[in-house]
């Protein structure tokens, strides 16, 4: 199996290459999150075809799949950054430190914990209450929506870190050109 090179490429400044590739991957992760939101917003179009007993659990499943794919993408990005940072000098590693810190601090819990209603009693209570107010089948949707919000937050924090590093290195890029 070929070894993953991470975010490095052979042309130009390695820090700039890493930040550009990370920025692109963050956008892909955000697109995955938005796909989950979009699928659930599209669900009313299927309401005439599918009864709520089928459609509402499918909405919760769409959120679960979207959140899972986003988390896996987040882990893959962290792994690629780690591989790339091993190849850099210490000053370049220091430049990328805000991004690396986000990967170290987030996610704070695994997906197994996030999907376990007994480990997230506050989210479970809110979801159950919302489900009782609307329809009991909405409880799982609200729960998975909470998981989706957590994944969205991870990408938001990561995007802020990437932007802060971009702002630091942008004057360097403009001077070099």
PDB file of C-alpha atoms in Angstrom:
ATOM      1  CA  UNK A   1       0.000   0.000   0.000  1.00  0.00           C
ATOM      2  CA  UNK A   2       1.370   3.404  -0.934  1.00  0.00           C
ATOM      3  CA  UNK A   3       2.242   5.661   1.964  1.00  0.00           C
ATOM      4  CA  UNK A   4       0.081   8.769   2.270  1.00  0.00           C
ATOM      5  CA  UNK A   5       2.113  11.919   1.663  1.00  0.00           C
ATOM      6  CA  UNK A   6      -0.315  14.139   3.532  1.00  0.00           C
ATOM      7  CA  UNK A   7      -0.670  17.681   2.295  1.00  0.00           C
ATOM      8  CA  UNK A   8       2.861  18.203   0.983  1.00  0.00           C
ATOM      9  CA  UNK A   9       3.655  18.794  -2.653  1.00  0.00           C
ATOM     10  CA  UNK A  10       6.950  19.363  -4.407  1.00  0.00           C
ATOM     11  CA  UNK A  11       6.355  22.891  -5.663  1.00  0.00           C
ATOM     12  CA  UNK A  12       6.768  26.093  -3.702  1.00  0.00           C
ATOM     13  CA  UNK A  13       6.317  26.837  -0.026  1.00  0.00           C
ATOM     14  CA  UNK A  14       5.221  23.756   1.920  1.00  0.00           C
ATOM     15  CA  UNK A  15       3.232  25.722   4.523  1.00  0.00           C
ATOM     16  CA  UNK A  16       1.216  27.403   1.789  1.00  0.00           C
ATOM     17  CA  UNK A  17       0.570  24.043   0.114  1.00  0.00           C
ATOM     18  CA  UNK A  18      -0.590  22.530   3.395  1.00  0.00           C
ATOM     19  CA  UNK A  19      -2.912  25.443   4.174  1.00  0.00           C
ATOM     20  CA  UNK A  20      -4.401  25.431   0.655  1.00  0.00           C
ATOM     21  CA  UNK A  21      -5.046  21.698   0.768  1.00  0.00           C
ATOM     22  CA  UNK A  22      -6.452  21.905   4.295  1.00  0.00           C
ATOM     23  CA  UNK A  23      -8.746  24.737   3.243  1.00  0.00           C
ATOM     24  CA  UNK A  24     -10.025  22.628   0.365  1.00  0.00           C
ATOM     25  CA  UNK A  25     -10.601  19.655   2.682  1.00  0.00           C
ATOM     26  CA  UNK A  26     -12.422  21.840   5.212  1.00  0.00           C
ATOM     27  CA  UNK A  27     -14.754  22.925   2.420  1.00  0.00           C
ATOM     28  CA  UNK A  28     -15.393  19.275   1.543  1.00  0.00           C
ATOM     29  CA  UNK A  29     -16.209  18.506   5.162  1.00  0.00           C
ATOM     30  CA  UNK A  30     -18.574  21.475   5.343  1.00  0.00           C
ATOM     31  CA  UNK A  31     -20.189  20.255   2.118  1.00  0.00           C
ATOM     32  CA  UNK A  32     -20.794  16.872   3.755  1.00  0.00           C
ATOM     33  CA  UNK A  33     -22.498  18.571   6.693  1.00  0.00           C
ATOM     34  CA  UNK A  34     -24.586  20.712   4.346  1.00  0.00           C
ATOM     35  CA  UNK A  35     -25.571  17.615   2.372  1.00  0.00           C
ATOM     36  CA  UNK A  36     -27.122  16.196   5.540  1.00  0.00           C
ATOM     37  CA  UNK A  37     -29.052  19.410   6.131  1.00  0.00           C
ATOM     38  CA  UNK A  38     -30.115  19.501   2.487  1.00  0.00           C
ATOM     39  CA  UNK A  39     -31.377  15.920   2.472  1.00  0.00           C
ATOM     40  CA  UNK A  40     -33.511  16.579   5.516  1.00  0.00           C
ATOM     41  CA  UNK A  41     -34.851  19.821   4.057  1.00  0.00           C
ATOM     42  CA  UNK A  42     -35.716  17.884   0.894  1.00  0.00           C
ATOM     43  CA  UNK A  43     -37.721  15.332   2.886  1.00  0.00           C
ATOM     44  CA  UNK A  44     -41.070  17.190   2.626  1.00  0.00           C
ATOM     45  CA  UNK A  45     -40.935  16.586  -1.129  1.00  0.00           C
ATOM     46  CA  UNK A  46     -41.248  12.877  -0.355  1.00  0.00           C
ATOM     47  CA  UNK A  47     -44.083  13.349   2.157  1.00  0.00           C
ATOM     48  CA  UNK A  48     -46.814  12.525  -0.385  1.00  0.00           C
ATOM     49  CA  UNK A  49     -45.017   9.289  -1.278  1.00  0.00           C
ATOM     50  CA  UNK A  50     -43.847   7.966   2.082  1.00  0.00           C
ATOM     51  CA  UNK A  51     -45.724   7.747   5.372  1.00  0.00           C
ATOM     52  CA  UNK A  52     -44.180   9.502   8.411  1.00  0.00           C
ATOM     53  CA  UNK A  53     -43.324   6.119   9.933  1.00  0.00           C
ATOM     54  CA  UNK A  54     -40.795   5.626   7.121  1.00  0.00           C
ATOM     55  CA  UNK A  55     -39.827   9.191   6.204  1.00  0.00           C
ATOM     56  CA  UNK A  56     -38.999  10.503   9.678  1.00  0.00           C
ATOM     57  CA  UNK A  57     -36.544   7.723  10.590  1.00  0.00           C
ATOM     58  CA  UNK A  58     -34.911   8.209   7.175  1.00  0.00           C
ATOM     59  CA  UNK A  59     -34.338  11.850   8.099  1.00  0.00           C
ATOM     60  CA  UNK A  60     -32.566  10.788  11.303  1.00  0.00           C
ATOM     61  CA  UNK A  61     -30.499   8.286   9.311  1.00  0.00           C
ATOM     62  CA  UNK A  62     -29.508  11.024   6.846  1.00  0.00           C
ATOM     63  CA  UNK A  63     -28.183  13.122   9.740  1.00  0.00           C
ATOM     64  CA  UNK A  64     -26.370  10.120  11.221  1.00  0.00           C
ATOM     65  CA  UNK A  65     -24.666   9.263   7.934  1.00  0.00           C
ATOM     66  CA  UNK A  66     -23.723  12.875   7.264  1.00  0.00           C
ATOM     67  CA  UNK A  67     -22.254  13.332  10.753  1.00  0.00           C
ATOM     68  CA  UNK A  68     -20.346  10.053  10.494  1.00  0.00           C
ATOM     69  CA  UNK A  69     -18.858  10.901   7.106  1.00  0.00           C
ATOM     70  CA  UNK A  70     -17.905  14.376   8.328  1.00  0.00           C
ATOM     71  CA  UNK A  71     -16.177  12.929  11.396  1.00  0.00           C
ATOM     72  CA  UNK A  72     -14.271  10.385   9.326  1.00  0.00           C
ATOM     73  CA  UNK A  73     -13.177  13.182   6.991  1.00  0.00           C
ATOM     74  CA  UNK A  74     -12.069  15.218  10.028  1.00  0.00           C
ATOM     75  CA  UNK A  75      -9.946  12.289  11.266  1.00  0.00           C
ATOM     76  CA  UNK A  76      -8.430  11.811   7.817  1.00  0.00           C
ATOM     77  CA  UNK A  77      -7.495  15.504   7.684  1.00  0.00           C
ATOM     78  CA  UNK A  78      -5.840  15.245  11.101  1.00  0.00           C
ATOM     79  CA  UNK A  79      -3.845  12.229   9.984  1.00  0.00           C
ATOM     80  CA  UNK A  80      -2.712  13.928   6.772  1.00  0.00           C
ATOM     81  CA  UNK A  81      -1.654  17.033   8.710  1.00  0.00           C
ATOM     82  CA  UNK A  82       0.332  14.927  11.165  1.00  0.00           C
ATOM     83  CA  UNK A  83       2.156  13.165   8.330  1.00  0.00           C
ATOM     84  CA  UNK A  84       2.867  16.502   6.642  1.00  0.00           C
ATOM     85  CA  UNK A  85       4.106  18.233   9.787  1.00  0.00           C
ATOM     86  CA  UNK A  86       6.718  15.516  10.392  1.00  0.00           C
ATOM     87  CA  UNK A  87       8.424  16.629   7.190  1.00  0.00           C
ATOM     88  CA  UNK A  88       8.542  20.341   8.114  1.00  0.00           C
ATOM     89  CA  UNK A  89      11.072  22.440   9.951  1.00  0.00           C
ATOM     90  CA  UNK A  90      10.222  23.617  13.456  1.00  0.00           C
ATOM     91  CA  UNK A  91       9.421  27.199  12.386  1.00  0.00           C
ATOM     92  CA  UNK A  92       6.933  25.916   9.818  1.00  0.00           C
ATOM     93  CA  UNK A  93       5.430  23.589  12.410  1.00  0.00           C
ATOM     94  CA  UNK A  94       5.007  26.589  14.687  1.00  0.00           C
ATOM     95  CA  UNK A  95       3.142  28.425  11.922  1.00  0.00           C
ATOM     96  CA  UNK A  96       0.695  25.518  11.614  1.00  0.00           C
ATOM     97  CA  UNK A  97       0.330  25.067  15.382  1.00  0.00           C
ATOM     98  CA  UNK A  98      -3.143  26.734  15.630  1.00  0.00           C
ATOM     99  CA  UNK A  99      -4.517  24.190  13.165  1.00  0.00           C
ATOM    100  CA  UNK A 100      -2.824  21.283  14.900  1.00  0.00           C
ATOM    101  CA  UNK A 101      -4.285  22.430  18.225  1.00  0.00           C
ATOM    102  CA  UNK A 102      -7.804  22.252  16.793  1.00  0.00           C
ATOM    103  CA  UNK A 103      -7.198  18.643  15.788  1.00  0.00           C
ATOM    104  CA  UNK A 104      -5.799  17.903  19.250  1.00  0.00           C
ATOM    105  CA  UNK A 105      -8.739  19.483  21.097  1.00  0.00           C
ATOM    106  CA  UNK A 106     -11.583  18.367  18.819  1.00  0.00           C
ATOM    107  CA  UNK A 107     -13.536  16.155  18.726  1.00  0.00           C
ATOM    108  CA  UNK A 108     -13.875  15.827  22.460  1.00  0.00           C
ATOM    109  CA  UNK A 109     -15.853  12.601  22.256  1.00  0.00           C
ATOM    110  CA  UNK A 110     -15.996   9.679  19.871  1.00  0.00           C
ATOM    111  CA  UNK A 111     -18.926   8.961  17.588  1.00  0.00           C
ATOM    112  CA  UNK A 112     -19.833   5.980  19.764  1.00  0.00           C
ATOM    113  CA  UNK A 113     -20.333   8.379  22.666  1.00  0.00           C
ATOM    114  CA  UNK A 114     -22.096  10.957  20.489  1.00  0.00           C
ATOM    115  CA  UNK A 115     -24.617   8.390  19.221  1.00  0.00           C
ATOM    116  CA  UNK A 116     -25.254   6.902  22.687  1.00  0.00           C
ATOM    117  CA  UNK A 117     -28.359   8.531  24.208  1.00  0.00           C
ATOM    118  CA  UNK A 118     -27.397   7.342  27.699  1.00  0.00           C
ATOM    119  CA  UNK A 119     -24.086   9.227  27.531  1.00  0.00           C
ATOM    120  CA  UNK A 120     -25.756  12.468  26.344  1.00  0.00           C
ATOM    121  CA  UNK A 121     -28.644  12.838  28.739  1.00  0.00           C
ATOM    122  CA  UNK A 122     -29.174  16.561  28.115  1.00  0.00           C
ATOM    123  CA  UNK A 123     -29.463  16.048  24.335  1.00  0.00           C
ATOM    124  CA  UNK A 124     -31.683  13.010  24.905  1.00  0.00           C
ATOM    125  CA  UNK A 125     -34.008  14.946  27.198  1.00  0.00           C
ATOM    126  CA  UNK A 126     -34.291  17.860  24.785  1.00  0.00           C
ATOM    127  CA  UNK A 127     -34.908  15.498  21.861  1.00  0.00           C
ATOM    128  CA  UNK A 128     -37.554  13.560  23.750  1.00  0.00           C
ATOM    129  CA  UNK A 129     -39.295  16.747  24.800  1.00  0.00           C
ATOM    130  CA  UNK A 130     -39.241  18.043  21.219  1.00  0.00           C
ATOM    131  CA  UNK A 131     -40.543  14.718  19.985  1.00  0.00           C
ATOM    132  CA  UNK A 132     -43.398  14.786  22.476  1.00  0.00           C
ATOM    133  CA  UNK A 133     -44.367  18.284  21.377  1.00  0.00           C
ATOM    134  CA  UNK A 134     -44.473  17.453  17.667  1.00  0.00           C
ATOM    135  CA  UNK A 135     -44.472  13.727  16.972  1.00  0.00           C
ATOM    136  CA  UNK A 136     -42.632  10.908  18.765  1.00  0.00           C
ATOM    137  CA  UNK A 137     -40.823  10.053  15.526  1.00  0.00           C
ATOM    138  CA  UNK A 138     -39.138  13.471  15.646  1.00  0.00           C
ATOM    139  CA  UNK A 139     -37.178  12.574  18.799  1.00  0.00           C
ATOM    140  CA  UNK A 140     -34.424  10.699  16.922  1.00  0.00           C
ATOM    141  CA  UNK A 141     -34.288  13.462  14.311  1.00  0.00           C
ATOM    142  CA  UNK A 142     -33.684  16.072  16.992  1.00  0.00           C
ATOM    143  CA  UNK A 143     -31.054  13.867  18.609  1.00  0.00           C
ATOM    144  CA  UNK A 144     -29.187  13.365  15.333  1.00  0.00           C
ATOM    145  CA  UNK A 145     -29.542  17.066  14.587  1.00  0.00           C
ATOM    146  CA  UNK A 146     -27.637  17.697  17.819  1.00  0.00           C
ATOM    147  CA  UNK A 147     -24.885  15.342  16.635  1.00  0.00           C
ATOM    148  CA  UNK A 148     -24.870  17.185  13.306  1.00  0.00           C
ATOM    149  CA  UNK A 149     -24.482  20.531  15.104  1.00  0.00           C
ATOM    150  CA  UNK A 150     -21.445  19.209  16.978  1.00  0.00           C
ATOM    151  CA  UNK A 151     -19.777  18.136  13.733  1.00  0.00           C
ATOM    152  CA  UNK A 152     -20.644  21.492  12.177  1.00  0.00           C
ATOM    153  CA  UNK A 153     -18.967  23.200  15.134  1.00  0.00           C
ATOM    154  CA  UNK A 154     -15.781  21.170  14.626  1.00  0.00           C
ATOM    155  CA  UNK A 155     -15.489  22.335  11.039  1.00  0.00           C
ATOM    156  CA  UNK A 156     -16.326  25.918  12.023  1.00  0.00           C
ATOM    157  CA  UNK A 157     -13.495  25.978  14.585  1.00  0.00           C
ATOM    158  CA  UNK A 158     -11.109  24.336  12.127  1.00  0.00           C
ATOM    159  CA  UNK A 159     -12.050  26.823   9.412  1.00  0.00           C
ATOM    160  CA  UNK A 160     -11.315  29.724  11.766  1.00  0.00           C
ATOM    161  CA  UNK A 161      -7.887  28.258  12.525  1.00  0.00           C
ATOM    162  CA  UNK A 162      -7.103  27.778   8.839  1.00  0.00           C
ATOM    163  CA  UNK A 163      -8.165  31.356   8.100  1.00  0.00           C
ATOM    164  CA  UNK A 164      -5.978  32.691  10.918  1.00  0.00           C
ATOM    165  CA  UNK A 165      -2.957  30.838   9.519  1.00  0.00           C
ATOM    166  CA  UNK A 166      -3.795  32.038   6.003  1.00  0.00           C
ATOM    167  CA  UNK A 167      -3.835  35.619   7.237  1.00  0.00           C
ATOM    168  CA  UNK A 168      -0.419  35.095   8.839  1.00  0.00           C
ATOM    169  CA  UNK A 169       1.210  33.657   5.738  1.00  0.00           C
ATOM    170  CA  UNK A 170      -0.556  35.819   3.138  1.00  0.00           C
ATOM    171  CA  UNK A 171       1.913  38.738   3.419  1.00  0.00           C
ATOM    172  CA  UNK A 172       4.703  36.216   2.778  1.00  0.00           C
ATOM    173  CA  UNK A 173       2.969  35.040  -0.394  1.00  0.00           C
ATOM    174  CA  UNK A 174       2.430  38.597  -1.625  1.00  0.00           C
ATOM    175  CA  UNK A 175       6.103  39.509  -1.050  1.00  0.00           C
ATOM    176  CA  UNK A 176       7.301  36.414  -2.908  1.00  0.00           C
ATOM    177  CA  UNK A 177       5.229  37.107  -6.021  1.00  0.00           C
TER     178      UNK A 177
END
